[in-house]
PDB file of C-alpha atoms in Angstrom:
ATOM      1  CA  MET A1082      20.974 -43.083  14.355  1.00 35.00           C
ATOM      2  CA  THR A1083      22.639 -39.715  14.017  1.00 41.00           C
ATOM      3  CA  GLU A1084      20.637 -36.850  15.323  1.00 48.00           C
ATOM      4  CA  HIS A1085      20.404 -33.712  12.995  1.00 57.00           C
ATOM      5  CA  PRO A1086      20.407 -30.366  14.339  1.00 69.00           C
ATOM      6  CA  PRO A1087      17.332 -28.434  14.670  1.00 85.00           C
ATOM      7  CA  ARG A1088      16.121 -26.558  11.362  1.00 94.00           C
ATOM      8  CA  SER A1089      16.113 -22.698  12.402  1.00 97.00           C
ATOM      9  CA  VAL A1090      13.293 -20.388  11.541  1.00 98.00           C
ATOM     10  CA  LEU A1091      14.069 -16.761  11.366  1.00 98.00           C
ATOM     11  CA  LEU A1092      11.016 -14.509  11.959  1.00 98.00           C
ATOM     12  CA  ALA A1093      11.344 -11.231  10.053  1.00 98.00           C
ATOM     13  CA  SER A1094       9.730  -8.185  12.148  1.00 98.00           C
ATOM     14  CA  PRO A1095       7.897  -6.105  11.514  1.00 98.00           C
ATOM     15  CA  ARG A1096       5.634  -8.724   9.581  1.00 98.00           C
ATOM     16  CA  SER A1097       1.668  -9.090   8.898  1.00 98.00           C
ATOM     17  CA  PHE A1098      -0.813  -6.470   9.678  1.00 98.00           C
ATOM     18  CA  CYS A1099       0.190  -2.802   9.447  1.00 97.00           C
ATOM     19  CA  ALA A1100      -2.272   0.097  10.868  1.00 97.00           C
ATOM     20  CA  GLY A1101      -4.034   0.598   7.420  1.00 97.00           C
ATOM     21  CA  VAL A1102      -4.872  -3.091   7.184  1.00 98.00           C
ATOM     22  CA  GLU A1103      -6.042  -3.318  10.968  1.00 98.00           C
ATOM     23  CA  ARG A1104      -8.089  -0.140  10.774  1.00 98.00           C
ATOM     24  CA  ALA A1105      -9.793  -1.186   7.425  1.00 98.00           C
ATOM     25  CA  ILE A1106     -10.747  -4.587   9.147  1.00 98.00           C
ATOM     26  CA  GLU A1107     -11.935  -3.221  12.234  1.00 97.00           C
ATOM     27  CA  ILE A1108     -14.375  -0.689  10.511  1.00 98.00           C
ATOM     28  CA  VAL A1109     -16.011  -3.648   8.759  1.00 98.00           C
ATOM     29  CA  GLU A1110     -16.165  -5.837  12.023  1.00 97.00           C
ATOM     30  CA  ARG A1111     -17.498  -3.059  14.097  1.00 96.00           C
ATOM     31  CA  LEU A1112     -20.231  -2.434  11.498  1.00 96.00           C
ATOM     32  CA  LEU A1113     -21.361  -5.941  11.626  1.00 96.00           C
ATOM     33  CA  ASP A1114     -21.382  -5.771  15.406  1.00 95.00           C
ATOM     34  CA  GLN A1115     -23.493  -2.627  15.578  1.00 94.00           C
ATOM     35  CA  ARG A1116     -25.510  -3.112  12.417  1.00 91.00           C
ATOM     36  CA  GLY A1117     -25.543  -6.863  11.665  1.00 90.00           C
ATOM     37  CA  GLY A1118     -25.325  -8.014   8.074  1.00 84.00           C
ATOM     38  CA  PRO A1119     -25.306  -7.399   5.231  1.00 95.00           C
ATOM     39  CA  VAL A1120     -22.631  -5.023   5.354  1.00 97.00           C
ATOM     40  CA  TYR A1121     -21.568  -4.773   1.433  1.00 98.00           C
ATOM     41  CA  VAL A1122     -17.814  -4.095   0.606  1.00 98.00           C
ATOM     42  CA  ARG A1123     -16.687  -2.888  -2.765  1.00 98.00           C
ATOM     43  CA  LYS A1124     -13.547  -5.058  -3.714  1.00 97.00           C
ATOM     44  CA  GLN A1125     -11.621  -6.893  -1.063  1.00 97.00           C
ATOM     45  CA  ILE A1126     -11.437  -4.977   2.225  1.00 97.00           C
ATOM     46  CA  VAL A1127      -7.819  -5.804   1.928  1.00 97.00           C
ATOM     47  CA  HIS A1128      -5.991  -8.118  -0.319  1.00 97.00           C
ATOM     48  CA  ASN A1129      -5.972 -11.226   1.589  1.00 97.00           C
ATOM     49  CA  ILE A1130      -8.582 -14.312   1.153  1.00 97.00           C
ATOM     50  CA  HIS A1131      -8.522 -15.351   4.978  1.00 98.00           C
ATOM     51  CA  VAL A1132      -9.322 -12.030   6.086  1.00 98.00           C
ATOM     52  CA  VAL A1133     -12.283 -11.842   3.148  1.00 98.00           C
ATOM     53  CA  ARG A1134     -13.533 -15.463   4.111  1.00 98.00           C
ATOM     54  CA  SER A1135     -13.751 -14.748   7.989  1.00 98.00           C
ATOM     55  CA  LEU A1136     -15.752 -11.166   7.139  1.00 98.00           C
ATOM     56  CA  GLU A1137     -17.889 -13.163   4.727  1.00 98.00           C
ATOM     57  CA  ALA A1138     -18.783 -15.545   7.691  1.00 97.00           C
ATOM     58  CA  ARG A1139     -19.684 -12.882   9.788  1.00 96.00           C
ATOM     59  CA  GLY A1140     -21.963 -11.404   6.928  1.00 97.00           C
ATOM     60  CA  ALA A1141     -19.939  -9.005   4.958  1.00 98.00           C
ATOM     61  CA  VAL A1142     -20.920  -9.192   1.215  1.00 98.00           C
ATOM     62  CA  PHE A1143     -17.918  -8.574  -1.266  1.00 98.00           C
ATOM     63  CA  VAL A1144     -18.995  -6.952  -4.513  1.00 98.00           C
ATOM     64  CA  GLU A1145     -16.928  -5.804  -7.393  1.00 97.00           C
ATOM     65  CA  GLU A1146     -18.922  -2.609  -8.198  1.00 96.00           C
ATOM     66  CA  LEU A1147     -21.516  -0.311  -6.456  1.00 97.00           C
ATOM     67  CA  SER A1148     -24.316  -1.563  -9.008  1.00 97.00           C
ATOM     68  CA  GLU A1149     -24.336  -4.671  -6.846  1.00 98.00           C
ATOM     69  CA  VAL A1150     -25.113  -3.096  -3.860  1.00 98.00           C
ATOM     70  CA  PRO A1151     -29.230  -2.482  -3.081  1.00 97.00           C
ATOM     71  CA  HIS A1152     -30.119   0.971  -2.939  1.00 96.00           C
ATOM     72  CA  GLY A1153     -29.457   2.772   0.479  1.00 96.00           C
ATOM     73  CA  ALA A1154     -27.670   0.058   1.787  1.00 97.00           C
ATOM     74  CA  THR A1155     -24.527   0.230   4.031  1.00 96.00           C
ATOM     75  CA  ALA A1156     -21.352   0.187   2.032  1.00 97.00           C
ATOM     76  CA  VAL A1157     -17.410   0.202   2.465  1.00 98.00           C
ATOM     77  CA  PHE A1158     -14.815   1.442   0.442  1.00 98.00           C
ATOM     78  CA  SER A1159     -11.658  -1.167   0.814  1.00 97.00           C
ATOM     79  CA  ALA A1160      -8.086   0.311   1.917  1.00 97.00           C
ATOM     80  CA  HIS A1161      -6.993   0.663  -1.410  1.00 97.00           C
ATOM     81  CA  GLY A1162      -9.255   3.680  -2.119  1.00 97.00           C
ATOM     82  CA  VAL A1163     -11.302   4.727  -4.958  1.00 98.00           C
ATOM     83  CA  SER A1164     -11.853   7.251  -7.631  1.00 98.00           C
ATOM     84  CA  PRO A1165     -14.278  10.415  -7.291  1.00 98.00           C
ATOM     85  CA  ALA A1166     -16.673   8.561  -9.849  1.00 97.00           C
ATOM     86  CA  VAL A1167     -16.909   5.896  -7.399  1.00 98.00           C
ATOM     87  CA  ARG A1168     -17.777   8.196  -4.490  1.00 98.00           C
ATOM     88  CA  ALA A1169     -20.078   9.879  -6.908  1.00 98.00           C
ATOM     89  CA  GLU A1170     -22.262   6.675  -7.712  1.00 98.00           C
ATOM     90  CA  ALA A1171     -22.458   6.122  -4.223  1.00 98.00           C
ATOM     91  CA  VAL A1172     -24.083   9.457  -3.610  1.00 98.00           C
ATOM     92  CA  SER A1173     -26.333   8.545  -6.515  1.00 97.00           C
ATOM     93  CA  ARG A1174     -27.313   5.475  -5.088  1.00 96.00           C
ATOM     94  CA  SER A1175     -28.177   7.123  -1.721  1.00 98.00           C
ATOM     95  CA  LEU A1176     -25.418   4.620  -0.124  1.00 98.00           C
ATOM     96  CA  ASP A1177     -24.412   4.850   3.327  1.00 96.00           C
ATOM     97  CA  VAL A1178     -20.665   4.795   3.033  1.00 97.00           C
ATOM     98  CA  LEU A1179     -18.087   4.077   5.534  1.00 97.00           C
ATOM     99  CA  ASP A1180     -14.440   4.859   3.948  1.00 97.00           C
ATOM    100  CA  ALA A1181     -11.935   2.309   5.020  1.00 98.00           C
ATOM    101  CA  THR A1182      -9.101   3.998   2.583  1.00 98.00           C
ATOM    102  CA  CYS A1183      -5.903   4.092   4.199  1.00 97.00           C
ATOM    103  CA  PRO A1184      -4.899   7.434   5.283  1.00 97.00           C
ATOM    104  CA  LEU A1185      -1.343   6.929   3.484  1.00 97.00           C
ATOM    105  CA  VAL A1186      -3.173   6.139   0.144  1.00 98.00           C
ATOM    106  CA  ALA A1187      -5.580   8.860   0.889  1.00 98.00           C
ATOM    107  CA  LYS A1188      -2.321  10.980   1.001  1.00 97.00           C
ATOM    108  CA  VAL A1189      -1.229   9.960  -2.320  1.00 98.00           C
ATOM    109  CA  HIS A1190      -4.916  11.062  -3.376  1.00 98.00           C
ATOM    110  CA  ALA A1191      -4.462  14.409  -2.229  1.00 98.00           C
ATOM    111  CA  GLU A1192      -1.102  14.931  -3.716  1.00 98.00           C
ATOM    112  CA  ALA A1193      -2.615  14.034  -7.021  1.00 98.00           C
ATOM    113  CA  ARG A1194      -5.246  16.402  -7.041  1.00 98.00           C
ATOM    114  CA  ARG A1195      -2.767  19.146  -5.729  1.00 98.00           C
ATOM    115  CA  PHE A1196      -0.111  18.726  -8.407  1.00 98.00           C
ATOM    116  CA  ALA A1197      -2.757  18.319 -11.079  1.00 98.00           C
ATOM    117  CA  GLU A1198      -4.311  21.615 -10.118  1.00 98.00           C
ATOM    118  CA  ARG A1199      -1.114  23.593 -10.231  1.00 97.00           C
ATOM    119  CA  GLY A1200      -0.842  22.551 -13.917  1.00 97.00           C
ATOM    120  CA  ASP A1201       1.444  19.640 -13.602  1.00 98.00           C
ATOM    121  CA  THR A1202       1.410  16.558 -15.601  1.00 98.00           C
ATOM    122  CA  VAL A1203       1.529  13.903 -12.892  1.00 98.00           C
ATOM    123  CA  VAL A1204       3.576  10.571 -13.495  1.00 98.00           C
ATOM    124  CA  LEU A1205       2.248   7.613 -11.237  1.00 98.00           C
ATOM    125  CA  ILE A1206       4.774   4.830 -10.743  1.00 98.00           C
ATOM    126  CA  GLY A1207       2.620   1.770 -10.243  1.00 97.00           C
ATOM    127  CA  HIS A1208       1.123  -1.404 -11.581  1.00 96.00           C
ATOM    128  CA  ALA A1209      -1.500  -1.249 -14.097  1.00 96.00           C
ATOM    129  CA  GLY A1210      -4.991  -2.697 -12.715  1.00 95.00           C
ATOM    130  CA  HIS A1211      -4.294  -2.480  -9.162  1.00 96.00           C
ATOM    131  CA  GLU A1212      -7.137  -1.096  -7.285  1.00 96.00           C
ATOM    132  CA  GLU A1213      -4.959   1.600  -5.496  1.00 97.00           C
ATOM    133  CA  VAL A1214      -3.851   2.699  -8.869  1.00 97.00           C
ATOM    134  CA  GLU A1215      -7.169   2.919 -10.468  1.00 97.00           C
ATOM    135  CA  GLY A1216      -8.222   5.202  -7.786  1.00 98.00           C
ATOM    136  CA  THR A1217      -5.406   7.419  -7.646  1.00 98.00           C
ATOM    137  CA  LEU A1218      -5.377   7.990 -11.480  1.00 98.00           C
ATOM    138  CA  GLY A1219      -9.209   8.716 -11.044  1.00 98.00           C
ATOM    139  CA  GLU A1220      -8.654  11.896  -9.026  1.00 98.00           C
ATOM    140  CA  ALA A1221      -7.115  13.683 -12.258  1.00 97.00           C
ATOM    141  CA  PRO A1222      -7.563  11.313 -15.073  1.00 97.00           C
ATOM    142  CA  ASP A1223      -6.756  13.968 -17.747  1.00 96.00           C
ATOM    143  CA  ARG A1224      -3.477  14.943 -15.850  1.00 97.00           C
ATOM    144  CA  MET A1225      -2.004  11.837 -15.024  1.00 98.00           C
ATOM    145  CA  VAL A1226       0.093   9.019 -16.868  1.00 98.00           C
ATOM    146  CA  LEU A1227       1.124   5.554 -15.642  1.00 98.00           C
ATOM    147  CA  VAL A1228       4.408   4.173 -15.754  1.00 98.00           C
ATOM    148  CA  GLU A1229       5.860   1.048 -14.613  1.00 97.00           C
ATOM    149  CA  THR A1230       9.526   0.720 -15.768  1.00 97.00           C
ATOM    150  CA  VAL A1231      12.329   2.477 -16.823  1.00 97.00           C
ATOM    151  CA  ASP A1232      11.357   1.631 -20.483  1.00 97.00           C
ATOM    152  CA  ASP A1233       8.176   3.238 -19.943  1.00 97.00           C
ATOM    153  CA  VAL A1234       9.889   6.620 -18.670  1.00 97.00           C
ATOM    154  CA  ASP A1235      11.967   6.358 -21.873  1.00 96.00           C
ATOM    155  CA  ALA A1236       8.618   6.414 -24.139  1.00 96.00           C
ATOM    156  CA  LEU A1237       7.055   9.339 -22.369  1.00 97.00           C
ATOM    157  CA  GLU A1238       6.693  12.647 -24.224  1.00 95.00           C
ATOM    158  CA  ILE A1239       5.690  15.258 -21.947  1.00 95.00           C
ATOM    159  CA  SER A1240       5.927  19.134 -22.195  1.00 92.00           C
ATOM    160  CA  GLY A1241       5.251  21.595 -19.567  1.00 94.00           C
ATOM    161  CA  PRO A1242       5.651  20.813 -15.476  1.00 97.00           C
ATOM    162  CA  VAL A1243       5.996  17.432 -14.585  1.00 98.00           C
ATOM    163  CA  SER A1244       5.671  15.775 -10.956  1.00 98.00           C
ATOM    164  CA  TYR A1245       5.733  12.046  -9.986  1.00 98.00           C
ATOM    165  CA  LEU A1246       4.038   9.805  -7.106  1.00 98.00           C
ATOM    166  CA  THR A1247       4.153   6.515  -6.199  1.00 98.00           C
ATOM    167  CA  GLN A1248       1.810   3.653  -5.354  1.00 97.00           C
ATOM    168  CA  THR A1249       2.138   2.827  -1.634  1.00 97.00           C
ATOM    169  CA  THR A1250       3.104  -0.808  -2.022  1.00 95.00           C
ATOM    170  CA  LEU A1251       5.969  -0.792  -4.686  1.00 94.00           C
ATOM    171  CA  ALA A1252       9.462  -2.182  -4.032  1.00 93.00           C
ATOM    172  CA  VAL A1253      11.810   0.522  -2.880  1.00 92.00           C
ATOM    173  CA  ASP A1254      14.705  -0.276  -4.886  1.00 91.00           C
ATOM    174  CA  GLU A1255      12.925  -0.579  -8.145  1.00 92.00           C
ATOM    175  CA  THR A1256      10.876   2.411  -7.568  1.00 95.00           C
ATOM    176  CA  ALA A1257      14.070   4.468  -6.968  1.00 95.00           C
ATOM    177  CA  GLU A1258      15.484   3.355 -10.431  1.00 97.00           C
ATOM    178  CA  VAL A1259      12.212   4.890 -11.961  1.00 97.00           C
ATOM    179  CA  ILE A1260      12.424   7.915 -10.334  1.00 97.00           C
ATOM    180  CA  GLU A1261      16.109   8.381 -11.308  1.00 97.00           C
ATOM    181  CA  ALA A1262      14.996   7.722 -14.822  1.00 98.00           C
ATOM    182  CA  LEU A1263      12.281  10.380 -14.496  1.00 98.00           C
ATOM    183  CA  GLN A1264      14.635  12.833 -12.942  1.00 97.00           C
ATOM    184  CA  ARG A1265      17.163  12.516 -15.900  1.00 97.00           C
ATOM    185  CA  LYS A1266      14.500  12.884 -18.325  1.00 96.00           C
ATOM    186  CA  PHE A1267      12.890  15.775 -16.682  1.00 97.00           C
ATOM    187  CA  PRO A1268      15.354  17.839 -14.630  1.00 96.00           C
ATOM    188  CA  GLN A1269      12.834  20.187 -13.140  1.00 96.00           C
ATOM    189  CA  LEU A1270      10.767  17.041 -11.859  1.00 97.00           C
ATOM    190  CA  ARG A1271       8.931  17.664  -8.809  1.00 97.00           C
ATOM    191  CA  GLY A1272       7.678  14.987  -6.244  1.00 96.00           C
ATOM    192  CA  PRO A1273       5.698  14.590  -3.014  1.00 95.00           C
ATOM    193  CA  GLY A1274       7.338  15.848   0.306  1.00 90.00           C
ATOM    194  CA  SER A1275       7.605  12.699   2.001  1.00 89.00           C
ATOM    195  CA  ASP A1276       7.810   9.336   0.198  1.00 90.00           C
ATOM    196  CA  ASP A1277       4.664   7.938  -0.986  1.00 94.00           C
ATOM    197  CA  ILE A1278       5.658   4.107  -0.652  1.00 93.00           C
ATOM    198  CA  CYS A1279       4.226   3.482   2.852  1.00 95.00           C
ATOM    199  CA  TYR A1280       6.172   2.957   6.350  1.00 95.00           C
ATOM    200  CA  ALA A1281       5.015  -0.523   6.555  1.00 96.00           C
ATOM    201  CA  THR A1282       5.865  -1.663   2.920  1.00 96.00           C
ATOM    202  CA  THR A1283       9.510  -0.308   3.337  1.00 96.00           C
ATOM    203  CA  ASN A1284       9.994  -1.780   7.067  1.00 97.00           C
ATOM    204  CA  ARG A1285       8.867  -5.389   5.621  1.00 97.00           C
ATOM    205  CA  GLN A1286      11.149  -5.082   2.807  1.00 97.00           C
ATOM    206  CA  ILE A1287      14.079  -4.307   4.908  1.00 97.00           C
ATOM    207  CA  ALA A1288      13.278  -7.154   7.559  1.00 98.00           C
ATOM    208  CA  ILE A1289      12.746  -9.563   4.600  1.00 97.00           C
ATOM    209  CA  ARG A1290      16.055  -8.549   2.744  1.00 97.00           C
ATOM    210  CA  ASP A1291      18.080  -9.228   5.979  1.00 97.00           C
ATOM    211  CA  VAL A1292      16.384 -12.367   7.072  1.00 98.00           C
ATOM    212  CA  ALA A1293      17.009 -13.426   3.389  1.00 98.00           C
ATOM    213  CA  ALA A1294      20.507 -13.116   3.429  1.00 97.00           C
ATOM    214  CA  GLN A1295      20.568 -15.409   6.710  1.00 97.00           C
ATOM    215  CA  SER A1296      18.292 -17.985   5.110  1.00 98.00           C
ATOM    216  CA  ASP A1297      18.459 -20.910   2.837  1.00 98.00           C
ATOM    217  CA  LEU A1298      14.923 -20.291   2.110  1.00 98.00           C
ATOM    218  CA  VAL A1299      12.247 -17.935   2.481  1.00 98.00           C
ATOM    219  CA  LEU A1300       8.482 -18.189   3.071  1.00 98.00           C
ATOM    220  CA  VAL A1301       6.311 -14.998   2.602  1.00 98.00           C
ATOM    221  CA  VAL A1302       2.775 -15.665   3.801  1.00 98.00           C
ATOM    222  CA  GLY A1303       0.045 -13.558   1.637  1.00 98.00           C
ATOM    223  CA  SER A1304      -2.224 -13.825  -1.169  1.00 97.00           C
ATOM    224  CA  ARG A1305      -1.215 -13.415  -4.476  1.00 96.00           C
ATOM    225  CA  ASN A1306      -2.961 -10.205  -5.142  1.00 96.00           C
ATOM    226  CA  SER A1307      -1.363  -8.630  -2.320  1.00 96.00           C
ATOM    227  CA  SER A1308       1.178  -6.155  -3.933  1.00 95.00           C
ATOM    228  CA  ASN A1309       3.434  -5.659  -0.912  1.00 95.00           C
ATOM    229  CA  SER A1310       3.650  -9.614  -0.332  1.00 97.00           C
ATOM    230  CA  VAL A1311       4.558 -10.282  -3.956  1.00 96.00           C
ATOM    231  CA  ARG A1312       7.258  -7.707  -3.758  1.00 95.00           C
ATOM    232  CA  MET A1313       8.576  -9.225  -0.720  1.00 97.00           C
ATOM    233  CA  VAL A1314       9.211 -12.747  -2.374  1.00 98.00           C
ATOM    234  CA  GLU A1315      10.770 -10.538  -5.434  1.00 96.00           C
ATOM    235  CA  LEU A1316      13.061  -8.751  -3.145  1.00 95.00           C
ATOM    236  CA  ALA A1317      14.164 -11.947  -1.376  1.00 96.00           C
ATOM    237  CA  SER A1318      14.755 -13.729  -4.830  1.00 96.00           C
ATOM    238  CA  ARG A1319      16.690 -10.802  -6.328  1.00 94.00           C
ATOM    239  CA  GLY A1320      19.205 -11.317  -3.177  1.00 92.00           C
ATOM    240  CA  GLY A1321      19.610 -15.042  -4.434  1.00 95.00           C
ATOM    241  CA  THR A1322      17.546 -16.875  -1.782  1.00 97.00           C
ATOM    242  CA  PRO A1323      14.779 -19.003  -2.986  1.00 98.00           C
ATOM    243  CA  ALA A1324      11.661 -17.558  -2.026  1.00 98.00           C
ATOM    244  CA  TYR A1325       7.706 -18.545  -2.109  1.00 98.00           C
ATOM    245  CA  LEU A1326       4.684 -16.701  -1.602  1.00 98.00           C
ATOM    246  CA  ILE A1327       1.891 -19.113   0.355  1.00 98.00           C
ATOM    247  CA  ASP A1328      -1.454 -17.940   1.573  1.00 98.00           C
ATOM    248  CA  ASP A1329      -1.057 -20.452   4.274  1.00 98.00           C
ATOM    249  CA  ALA A1330       0.852 -23.415   5.807  1.00 98.00           C
ATOM    250  CA  SER A1331      -1.062 -26.113   3.425  1.00 98.00           C
ATOM    251  CA  GLU A1332       0.810 -24.633   0.642  1.00 98.00           C
ATOM    252  CA  ILE A1333       4.244 -25.547   1.970  1.00 97.00           C
ATOM    253  CA  ASP A1334       5.943 -27.871  -0.293  1.00 96.00           C
ATOM    254  CA  PRO A1335       8.033 -30.387   1.473  1.00 94.00           C
ATOM    255  CA  SER A1336      10.319 -30.805  -1.030  1.00 95.00           C
ATOM    256  CA  TRP A1337      11.224 -26.801  -0.713  1.00 96.00           C
ATOM    257  CA  LEU A1338      13.148 -27.906   2.577  1.00 95.00           C
ATOM    258  CA  ASP A1339      15.344 -30.607   1.038  1.00 94.00           C
ATOM    259  CA  GLY A1340      19.149 -29.350   2.303  1.00 93.00           C
ATOM    260  CA  VAL A1341      17.639 -26.397   3.795  1.00 96.00           C
ATOM    261  CA  SER A1342      18.983 -25.637   7.498  1.00 96.00           C
ATOM    262  CA  SER A1343      17.696 -21.943   7.863  1.00 97.00           C
ATOM    263  CA  VAL A1344      13.999 -20.792   6.633  1.00 98.00           C
ATOM    264  CA  GLY A1345      13.341 -17.043   6.820  1.00 98.00           C
ATOM    265  CA  LEU A1346       9.888 -16.260   7.386  1.00 98.00           C
ATOM    266  CA  SER A1347       7.492 -13.173   7.030  1.00 98.00           C
ATOM    267  CA  ALA A1348       4.227 -11.892   6.174  1.00 98.00           C
ATOM    268  CA  GLY A1349       2.798  -9.179   3.915  1.00 98.00           C
ATOM    269  CA  ALA A1350       1.009  -6.485   5.550  1.00 97.00           C
ATOM    270  CA  SER A1351      -2.578  -7.899   4.683  1.00 97.00           C
ATOM    271  CA  ALA A1352      -1.766 -11.356   6.110  1.00 98.00           C
ATOM    272  CA  PRO A1353      -3.202 -12.293   9.534  1.00 98.00           C
ATOM    273  CA  PRO A1354      -0.525 -12.880  12.107  1.00 98.00           C
ATOM    274  CA  GLU A1355      -1.794 -16.228  13.177  1.00 98.00           C
ATOM    275  CA  LEU A1356      -1.069 -17.585   9.725  1.00 98.00           C
ATOM    276  CA  VAL A1357       2.658 -17.201  10.625  1.00 98.00           C
ATOM    277  CA  ASP A1358       2.154 -19.120  13.912  1.00 98.00           C
ATOM    278  CA  GLU A1359       0.502 -22.015  11.624  1.00 98.00           C
ATOM    279  CA  VAL A1360       3.412 -22.214   9.237  1.00 98.00           C
ATOM    280  CA  VAL A1361       5.898 -22.479  12.321  1.00 98.00           C
ATOM    281  CA  ALA A1362       3.822 -25.370  13.886  1.00 97.00           C
ATOM    282  CA  ALA A1363       3.757 -26.739  10.163  1.00 97.00           C
ATOM    283  CA  LEU A1364       7.826 -26.624   9.981  1.00 96.00           C
ATOM    284  CA  ARG A1365       7.741 -28.258  13.453  1.00 95.00           C
ATOM    285  CA  ALA A1366       5.755 -30.863  11.937  1.00 94.00           C
ATOM    286  CA  LEU A1367       8.474 -31.701   9.249  1.00 91.00           C
ATOM    287  CA  GLY A1368      11.237 -31.635  11.645  1.00 89.00           C
ATOM    288  CA  SER A1369      12.868 -30.101  14.912  1.00 88.00           C
ATOM    289  CA  VAL A1370      13.221 -26.469  14.338  1.00 93.00           C
ATOM    290  CA  SER A1371      14.532 -23.704  16.611  1.00 96.00           C
ATOM    291  CA  VAL A1372      12.729 -20.148  16.148  1.00 97.00           C
ATOM    292  CA  SER A1373      14.313 -16.595  16.679  1.00 98.00           C
ATOM    293  CA  THR A1374      13.028 -13.077  15.647  1.00 98.00           C
ATOM    294  CA  HIS A1375      15.148 -10.603  13.438  1.00 98.00           C
ATOM    295  CA  THR A1376      13.770  -7.086  14.285  1.00 98.00           C
ATOM    296  CA  THR A1377      14.751  -4.242  11.838  1.00 97.00           C
ATOM    297  CA  ALA A1378      11.773  -1.677  13.417  1.00 97.00           C
ATOM    298  CA  THR A1379       9.080  -1.196  15.810  1.00 97.00           C
ATOM    299  CA  GLU A1380       6.085   0.131  14.515  1.00 97.00           C
ATOM    300  CA  THR A1381       3.495   2.165  16.907  1.00 96.00           C
ATOM    301  CA  ILE A1382       1.371   3.946  14.121  1.00 95.00           C
ATOM    302  CA  ALA A1383      -2.136   3.664  14.621  1.00 95.00           C
ATOM    303  CA  PHE A1384      -4.827   4.997  12.438  1.00 97.00           C
ATOM    304  CA  THR A1385      -8.136   6.825  13.972  1.00 96.00           C
ATOM    305  CA  LEU A1386     -11.379   5.054  13.289  1.00 96.00           C
ATOM    306  CA  PRO A1387     -14.254   6.918  11.339  1.00 94.00           C
ATOM    307  CA  LEU A1388     -16.550   8.696  14.073  1.00 93.00           C
ATOM    308  CA  ALA A1389     -19.529   6.502  12.954  1.00 92.00           C
ATOM    309  CA  VAL A1390     -17.929   3.105  14.329  1.00 94.00           C
ATOM    310  CA  ARG A1391     -16.116   4.405  17.133  1.00 87.00           C
ATOM    311  CA  ARG A1392     -17.270   3.061  20.575  1.00 67.00           C
ATOM    312  CA  ALA A1393     -18.503   5.230  23.187  1.00 46.00           C
ATOM    313  CA  GLY A1394     -16.326   5.959  26.129  1.00 36.00           C
TER     314      GLY A1394
END
């Protein structure tokens, strides 16, 4: 019998959790350790079903709106941020709030307030209905407009000064096209001092693009409501490599591997790293594999936890 060479698995790095996700999850974990359950979390703390289920098993209760939280209870705002109206509701219900908003999302919120206060119409580039977008729009609802595509930009009718902001988890290349369209239509357009698309989103997109170019198939671990995970799959596909988003190893279809000698593998910023290990194990179960890592950046950023949950000493 002829032995086939092992299928290669090329791990993209960076992958999995970013600093903002780690911070948000740790806030909930420490609250549960310190106070016990229930700890109420508005929306999913991060967009990953495995993270949500793990925290639920420890006593976290995920709700859609604060109206579901008992008066005076402990509540956590998710990593995606909330609008001022939600913050006001929390005060009116006397909730003990811990804010797990990613600091990079908070930066965009601050920019929205500042740009609106100086009299600009603020164009937010993002996906309608995403929690981060809803929170950012809520900072200045009378002075902000949402666009998703170049066609949306072409349809804008704005007089006076215009500035723009972006959702933090967008595809870098597609967002650049929208920004260029805004600059053509509004030559005096002003933007943020530094990119709003976060470092982790950018790093994971660069890594998956490089890995996809060397692979016959790409798998990205992440949940379907994870914007940054979806963008990674789209980016790999635009390069011509078949790519699939999977929540975990159980979703691998063995038929995807027919004729495939190299698999690129990564995970979105909200996906636990152990899920990647499980995918590698599943690929090994389907045939001999050799594993290597392709690193395009090293991430050293860490965000400070709120004082209320920091450990003494």
